[in-house]
């Protein structure tokens, strides 16, 4: 993963998601690093492949990595600019036939079906409520025995504050509470903050703390 920001634009008004993210991706040929997110690799690496849903897949590095591990992936994003880029990378990696790219505003439309893995990595955007709504739909999309992995920023670095429209960054416990998981049907496999080193825009190493929540639906 590259240095993940949390949006684009400099004003305080909250733009439409598609417009907001298309503009953000159009700023440069590539926004993220092209590498899969460390938490995904760590948490899913040893797991037998099945079906996976990547919500807010961005430029597709996670979906491409999963496909390379044998998963059949449905990857969704609101930005057509990001998805075009992702599909190109998947073709170059030889995994295009294992990924179904879908463009949706996940707050309005969610893919049908149930998946062995549902992954939401840095699904940050203006408006906390719709993120919660999307994550609750993500809960419904987990198959019996399947896993939901939610990774996010524990906070924005100062340079990014102007991009976040005042977004709050929930703790793993707050994310878990917001999911409102039915008692007895789920087990919490991980709920923690993890600090990692990444290369900043100036090429210097910087530390970021992520929130990691991994829950499993009992089979
Ligand atoms: C910070 S990026 C993370 C991208 C990718 N998961 C990664 O880790 O590289 C957040 C992504 O969520 C997508 N997104 C934001 N709001 C969305 C929505 N309502 N529906 C679908 N995707 C959305 C954005 O287009 C963007 O690609």
mmCIF file of C-alpha atoms and ligand atoms in Angstrom:
data_model
loop_
_atom_site.group_PDB
_atom_site.id
_atom_site.type_symbol
_atom_site.label_atom_id
_atom_site.label_comp_id
_atom_site.label_asym_id
_atom_site.label_seq_id
_atom_site.Cartn_x
_atom_site.Cartn_y
_atom_site.Cartn_z
ATOM 1 C CA UNK A 1 0.000 0.000 0.000
ATOM 2 C CA UNK A 2 1.121 3.521 -0.650
ATOM 3 C CA UNK A 3 0.560 6.556 1.511
ATOM 4 C CA UNK A 4 -3.200 6.433 1.820
ATOM 5 C CA UNK A 5 -4.944 9.733 2.082
ATOM 6 C CA UNK A 6 -8.610 10.002 2.818
ATOM 7 C CA UNK A 7 -10.011 11.928 -0.063
ATOM 8 C CA UNK A 8 -9.335 14.873 -2.287
ATOM 9 C CA UNK A 9 -10.178 18.503 -2.646
ATOM 10 C CA UNK A 10 -9.451 21.382 -0.378
ATOM 11 C CA UNK A 11 -12.853 22.804 0.517
ATOM 12 C CA UNK A 12 -15.184 21.875 3.328
ATOM 13 C CA UNK A 13 -18.204 21.009 1.174
ATOM 14 C CA UNK A 14 -18.762 17.280 0.736
ATOM 15 C CA UNK A 15 -18.899 16.445 -2.968
ATOM 16 C CA UNK A 16 -20.650 13.489 -4.565
ATOM 17 C CA UNK A 17 -18.554 10.328 -4.003
ATOM 18 C CA UNK A 18 -18.047 9.467 -7.652
ATOM 19 C CA UNK A 19 -17.040 13.008 -8.594
ATOM 20 C CA UNK A 20 -14.807 13.264 -5.546
ATOM 21 C CA UNK A 21 -12.930 10.003 -6.193
ATOM 22 C CA UNK A 22 -12.711 10.283 -9.981
ATOM 23 C CA UNK A 23 -11.111 13.705 -9.500
ATOM 24 C CA UNK A 24 -8.761 12.303 -6.858
ATOM 25 C CA UNK A 25 -7.629 9.436 -9.124
ATOM 26 C CA UNK A 26 -7.318 11.725 -12.133
ATOM 27 C CA UNK A 27 -4.735 13.818 -10.247
ATOM 28 C CA UNK A 28 -2.021 11.269 -11.088
ATOM 29 C CA UNK A 29 -1.409 8.135 -13.178
ATOM 30 C CA UNK A 30 -1.318 6.114 -9.986
ATOM 31 C CA UNK A 31 -2.307 7.104 -6.449
ATOM 32 C CA UNK A 32 -1.471 3.986 -4.411
ATOM 33 C CA UNK A 33 1.648 1.815 -4.443
ATOM 34 C CA UNK A 34 0.359 -1.131 -6.474
ATOM 35 C CA UNK A 35 1.216 -3.494 -3.584
ATOM 36 C CA UNK A 36 -1.466 -5.303 -1.599
ATOM 37 C CA UNK A 37 -2.264 -3.960 1.847
ATOM 38 C CA UNK A 38 -0.050 -5.475 4.549
ATOM 39 C CA UNK A 39 -2.959 -6.377 6.833
ATOM 40 C CA UNK A 40 -4.701 -8.278 4.040
ATOM 41 C CA UNK A 41 -1.579 -10.284 3.250
ATOM 42 C CA UNK A 42 -0.993 -10.975 6.945
ATOM 43 C CA UNK A 43 -4.563 -11.981 7.772
ATOM 44 C CA UNK A 44 -5.507 -13.870 4.609
ATOM 45 C CA UNK A 45 -2.164 -15.206 3.366
ATOM 46 C CA UNK A 46 -2.500 -18.726 4.782
ATOM 47 C CA UNK A 47 -6.223 -19.142 4.101
ATOM 48 C CA UNK A 48 -7.597 -21.545 1.477
ATOM 49 C CA UNK A 49 -8.885 -19.497 -1.430
ATOM 50 C CA UNK A 50 -12.590 -19.167 -2.139
ATOM 51 C CA UNK A 51 -14.740 -16.212 -3.120
ATOM 52 C CA UNK A 52 -13.781 -12.699 -2.067
ATOM 53 C CA UNK A 53 -15.448 -9.305 -2.168
ATOM 54 C CA UNK A 54 -13.226 -6.204 -2.062
ATOM 55 C CA UNK A 55 -15.306 -3.135 -1.179
ATOM 56 C CA UNK A 56 -13.693 0.142 -2.236
ATOM 57 C CA UNK A 57 -11.010 -1.687 -4.242
ATOM 58 C CA UNK A 58 -9.412 1.477 -5.655
ATOM 59 C CA UNK A 59 -6.672 0.680 -8.168
ATOM 60 C CA UNK A 60 -7.084 -3.024 -7.506
ATOM 61 C CA UNK A 61 -3.821 -4.140 -5.890
ATOM 62 C CA UNK A 62 -5.611 -6.216 -3.223
ATOM 63 C CA UNK A 63 -7.989 -7.844 -5.720
ATOM 64 C CA UNK A 64 -5.093 -8.687 -8.029
ATOM 65 C CA UNK A 65 -3.105 -10.188 -5.152
ATOM 66 C CA UNK A 66 -6.098 -12.260 -4.030
ATOM 67 C CA UNK A 67 -6.687 -13.500 -7.577
ATOM 68 C CA UNK A 68 -3.033 -14.477 -7.766
ATOM 69 C CA UNK A 69 -3.569 -16.551 -4.599
ATOM 70 C CA UNK A 70 -6.414 -18.431 -6.295
ATOM 71 C CA UNK A 71 -9.410 -16.424 -5.038
ATOM 72 C CA UNK A 72 -12.333 -15.534 -7.309
ATOM 73 C CA UNK A 73 -12.797 -11.859 -6.626
ATOM 74 C CA UNK A 74 -15.605 -9.360 -6.974
ATOM 75 C CA UNK A 75 -14.057 -5.911 -6.657
ATOM 76 C CA UNK A 76 -16.205 -2.805 -6.300
ATOM 77 C CA UNK A 77 -15.466 0.883 -6.374
ATOM 78 C CA UNK A 78 -17.399 4.065 -7.066
ATOM 79 C CA UNK A 79 -14.632 5.440 -9.298
ATOM 80 C CA UNK A 80 -14.587 4.392 -12.946
ATOM 81 C CA UNK A 81 -11.142 5.987 -13.277
ATOM 82 C CA UNK A 82 -9.756 3.659 -10.587
ATOM 83 C CA UNK A 83 -11.522 0.590 -12.001
ATOM 84 C CA UNK A 84 -10.185 1.137 -15.539
ATOM 85 C CA UNK A 85 -6.708 1.345 -14.066
ATOM 86 C CA UNK A 86 -7.301 -1.769 -11.941
ATOM 87 C CA UNK A 87 -8.537 -3.804 -14.899
ATOM 88 C CA UNK A 88 -5.437 -2.869 -16.909
ATOM 89 C CA UNK A 89 -3.180 -4.007 -14.062
ATOM 90 C CA UNK A 90 -5.114 -7.273 -13.689
ATOM 91 C CA UNK A 91 -4.696 -8.015 -17.385
ATOM 92 C CA UNK A 92 -0.978 -7.301 -17.137
ATOM 93 C CA UNK A 93 -0.755 -9.655 -14.126
ATOM 94 C CA UNK A 94 -2.609 -12.410 -16.022
ATOM 95 C CA UNK A 95 -5.494 -12.636 -13.539
ATOM 96 C CA UNK A 96 -8.212 -10.718 -15.406
ATOM 97 C CA UNK A 97 -10.416 -13.823 -15.697
ATOM 98 C CA UNK A 98 -10.558 -14.208 -11.892
ATOM 99 C CA UNK A 99 -11.828 -10.707 -11.088
ATOM 100 C CA UNK A 100 -15.252 -9.198 -11.674
ATOM 101 C CA UNK A 101 -14.870 -5.396 -11.492
ATOM 102 C CA UNK A 102 -18.081 -3.586 -10.616
ATOM 103 C CA UNK A 103 -18.754 0.118 -10.358
ATOM 104 C CA UNK A 104 -21.279 0.956 -7.640
ATOM 105 C CA UNK A 105 -21.840 3.567 -5.024
ATOM 106 C CA UNK A 106 -21.905 0.971 -2.264
ATOM 107 C CA UNK A 107 -24.152 3.155 -0.149
ATOM 108 C CA UNK A 108 -26.815 2.815 -2.834
ATOM 109 C CA UNK A 109 -26.166 -0.624 -4.392
ATOM 110 C CA UNK A 110 -24.336 -3.649 -3.058
ATOM 111 C CA UNK A 111 -23.279 -6.828 -4.932
ATOM 112 C CA UNK A 112 -25.544 -9.832 -4.519
ATOM 113 C CA UNK A 113 -24.339 -13.051 -2.966
ATOM 114 C CA UNK A 114 -22.224 -14.230 -0.075
ATOM 115 C CA UNK A 115 -18.456 -14.478 0.021
ATOM 116 C CA UNK A 116 -15.825 -16.411 1.988
ATOM 117 C CA UNK A 117 -13.904 -13.186 2.482
ATOM 118 C CA UNK A 118 -15.181 -9.625 2.527
ATOM 119 C CA UNK A 119 -12.411 -7.042 2.734
ATOM 120 C CA UNK A 120 -12.778 -3.308 3.280
ATOM 121 C CA UNK A 121 -9.387 -1.620 3.266
ATOM 122 C CA UNK A 122 -9.222 2.097 4.027
ATOM 123 C CA UNK A 123 -12.810 2.705 3.012
ATOM 124 C CA UNK A 124 -12.626 6.296 4.076
ATOM 125 C CA UNK A 125 -14.794 8.979 2.627
ATOM 126 C CA UNK A 126 -16.694 12.040 3.714
ATOM 127 C CA UNK A 127 -19.681 11.055 5.814
ATOM 128 C CA UNK A 128 -19.362 8.540 8.626
ATOM 129 C CA UNK A 129 -22.937 7.285 8.387
ATOM 130 C CA UNK A 130 -22.753 5.909 4.894
ATOM 131 C CA UNK A 131 -19.524 4.062 5.751
ATOM 132 C CA UNK A 132 -21.370 2.358 8.606
ATOM 133 C CA UNK A 133 -24.217 1.490 6.271
ATOM 134 C CA UNK A 134 -21.788 -0.043 3.759
ATOM 135 C CA UNK A 135 -20.030 -2.041 6.457
ATOM 136 C CA UNK A 136 -23.335 -3.405 7.752
ATOM 137 C CA UNK A 137 -24.123 -4.575 4.216
ATOM 138 C CA UNK A 138 -20.650 -6.115 4.151
ATOM 139 C CA UNK A 139 -21.615 -8.140 7.249
ATOM 140 C CA UNK A 140 -24.621 -9.578 5.393
ATOM 141 C CA UNK A 141 -22.358 -10.536 2.479
ATOM 142 C CA UNK A 142 -20.173 -12.895 4.549
ATOM 143 C CA UNK A 143 -20.879 -16.600 3.999
ATOM 144 C CA UNK A 144 -21.088 -19.033 6.942
ATOM 145 C CA UNK A 145 -17.506 -19.705 8.062
ATOM 146 C CA UNK A 146 -16.355 -16.616 6.172
ATOM 147 C CA UNK A 147 -14.345 -13.647 7.356
ATOM 148 C CA UNK A 148 -14.904 -9.898 7.318
ATOM 149 C CA UNK A 149 -11.684 -7.865 7.448
ATOM 150 C CA UNK A 150 -11.947 -4.109 7.994
ATOM 151 C CA UNK A 151 -8.780 -2.023 8.020
ATOM 152 C CA UNK A 152 -8.705 1.735 8.408
ATOM 153 C CA UNK A 153 -6.642 4.679 9.488
ATOM 154 C CA UNK A 154 -6.457 5.277 13.220
ATOM 155 C CA UNK A 155 -6.168 8.988 12.450
ATOM 156 C CA UNK A 156 -5.139 11.412 9.734
ATOM 157 C CA UNK A 157 -1.690 12.965 9.645
ATOM 158 C CA UNK A 158 -1.854 16.798 9.728
ATOM 159 C CA UNK A 159 -1.139 17.165 6.001
ATOM 160 C CA UNK A 160 -4.241 15.093 5.287
ATOM 161 C CA UNK A 161 -6.665 16.905 7.579
ATOM 162 C CA UNK A 162 -7.675 19.314 4.859
ATOM 163 C CA UNK A 163 -8.727 16.338 2.740
ATOM 164 C CA UNK A 164 -10.901 14.608 5.314
ATOM 165 C CA UNK A 165 -13.847 16.988 5.646
ATOM 166 C CA UNK A 166 -13.684 16.490 9.406
ATOM 167 C CA UNK A 167 -14.031 12.703 9.125
ATOM 168 C CA UNK A 168 -13.759 10.792 12.382
ATOM 169 C CA UNK A 169 -11.544 7.726 12.479
ATOM 170 C CA UNK A 170 -13.207 5.074 14.657
ATOM 171 C CA UNK A 171 -11.309 2.712 16.939
ATOM 172 C CA UNK A 172 -11.557 -1.047 16.235
ATOM 173 C CA UNK A 173 -14.027 -1.287 19.137
ATOM 174 C CA UNK A 174 -16.195 1.454 17.656
ATOM 175 C CA UNK A 175 -16.155 -0.256 14.250
ATOM 176 C CA UNK A 176 -17.181 -3.524 15.909
ATOM 177 C CA UNK A 177 -20.013 -1.843 17.839
ATOM 178 C CA UNK A 178 -21.278 -0.159 14.659
ATOM 179 C CA UNK A 179 -21.523 -3.521 12.889
ATOM 180 C CA UNK A 180 -24.172 -4.623 15.415
ATOM 181 C CA UNK A 181 -23.288 -8.305 14.922
ATOM 182 C CA UNK A 182 -25.999 -10.708 16.128
ATOM 183 C CA UNK A 183 -24.927 -12.282 19.401
ATOM 184 C CA UNK A 184 -23.503 -15.799 19.163
ATOM 185 C CA UNK A 185 -23.181 -15.823 15.374
ATOM 186 C CA UNK A 186 -19.756 -14.190 15.100
ATOM 187 C CA UNK A 187 -16.342 -14.496 16.691
ATOM 188 C CA UNK A 188 -13.851 -11.656 16.911
ATOM 189 C CA UNK A 189 -10.502 -12.863 15.588
ATOM 190 C CA UNK A 190 -8.648 -9.552 15.797
ATOM 191 C CA UNK A 191 -9.452 -6.080 17.075
ATOM 192 C CA UNK A 192 -6.369 -3.924 17.437
ATOM 193 C CA UNK A 193 -4.293 -0.992 16.275
ATOM 194 C CA UNK A 194 -1.131 -1.800 14.308
ATOM 195 C CA UNK A 195 1.665 0.657 13.584
ATOM 196 C CA UNK A 196 3.614 0.276 10.365
ATOM 197 C CA UNK A 197 6.249 2.237 8.490
ATOM 198 C CA UNK A 198 5.478 3.580 5.037
ATOM 199 C CA UNK A 199 7.263 5.817 2.601
ATOM 200 C CA UNK A 200 5.816 9.322 2.586
ATOM 201 C CA UNK A 201 5.320 11.549 -0.460
ATOM 202 C CA UNK A 202 8.793 13.039 0.183
ATOM 203 C CA UNK A 203 10.397 9.564 0.082
ATOM 204 C CA UNK A 204 10.987 9.589 3.840
ATOM 205 C CA UNK A 205 9.744 6.773 6.104
ATOM 206 C CA UNK A 206 6.742 7.730 8.221
ATOM 207 C CA UNK A 207 4.766 5.772 10.801
ATOM 208 C CA UNK A 208 1.045 5.141 10.393
ATOM 209 C CA UNK A 209 -1.290 3.409 12.772
ATOM 210 C CA UNK A 210 -4.093 1.315 11.320
ATOM 211 C CA UNK A 211 -7.172 -0.152 12.938
ATOM 212 C CA UNK A 212 -7.647 -3.836 12.160
ATOM 213 C CA UNK A 213 -10.898 -5.673 12.818
ATOM 214 C CA UNK A 214 -11.308 -9.280 11.716
ATOM 215 C CA UNK A 215 -14.513 -11.158 12.523
ATOM 216 C CA UNK A 216 -15.646 -14.623 11.442
ATOM 217 C CA UNK A 217 -19.220 -15.746 10.891
ATOM 218 C CA UNK A 218 -19.677 -19.097 12.603
ATOM 219 C CA UNK A 219 -20.222 -21.885 10.066
HETATM 220 C C1 LIG B 1 -8.581 5.325 0.493
HETATM 221 S S1 LIG B 1 -9.136 4.504 -0.957
HETATM 222 C C2 LIG B 1 -8.649 2.827 -0.647
HETATM 223 C C3 LIG B 1 -8.546 1.991 -1.913
HETATM 224 C C4 LIG B 1 -8.095 0.549 -1.697
HETATM 225 N N1 LIG B 1 -8.987 -0.189 -0.822
HETATM 226 C C5 LIG B 1 -6.669 0.510 -1.158
HETATM 227 O O1 LIG B 1 -6.492 0.169 0.028
HETATM 228 O O2 LIG B 1 -5.743 0.824 -1.908
HETATM 229 C C6 LIG B 1 -10.911 4.442 -0.701
HETATM 230 C C7 LIG B 1 -11.658 3.861 -1.895
HETATM 231 O O3 LIG B 1 -13.035 3.753 -1.576
HETATM 232 C C8 LIG B 1 -13.789 4.104 -2.714
HETATM 233 N N2 LIG B 1 -15.106 4.571 -2.287
HETATM 234 C C9 LIG B 1 -15.369 5.655 -1.514
HETATM 235 N N3 LIG B 1 -16.694 5.784 -1.354
HETATM 236 C C10 LIG B 1 -17.278 4.747 -2.030
HETATM 237 C C11 LIG B 1 -18.638 4.357 -2.237
HETATM 238 N N4 LIG B 1 -19.641 5.049 -1.725
HETATM 239 N N5 LIG B 1 -18.866 3.261 -2.993
HETATM 240 C C12 LIG B 1 -17.824 2.558 -3.535
HETATM 241 N N6 LIG B 1 -16.534 2.881 -3.368
HETATM 242 C C13 LIG B 1 -16.260 3.977 -2.627
HETATM 243 C C14 LIG B 1 -12.967 5.203 -3.368
HETATM 244 O O4 LIG B 1 -13.246 5.393 -4.730
HETATM 245 C C15 LIG B 1 -11.543 4.717 -3.137
HETATM 246 O O5 LIG B 1 -11.072 3.949 -4.220
#
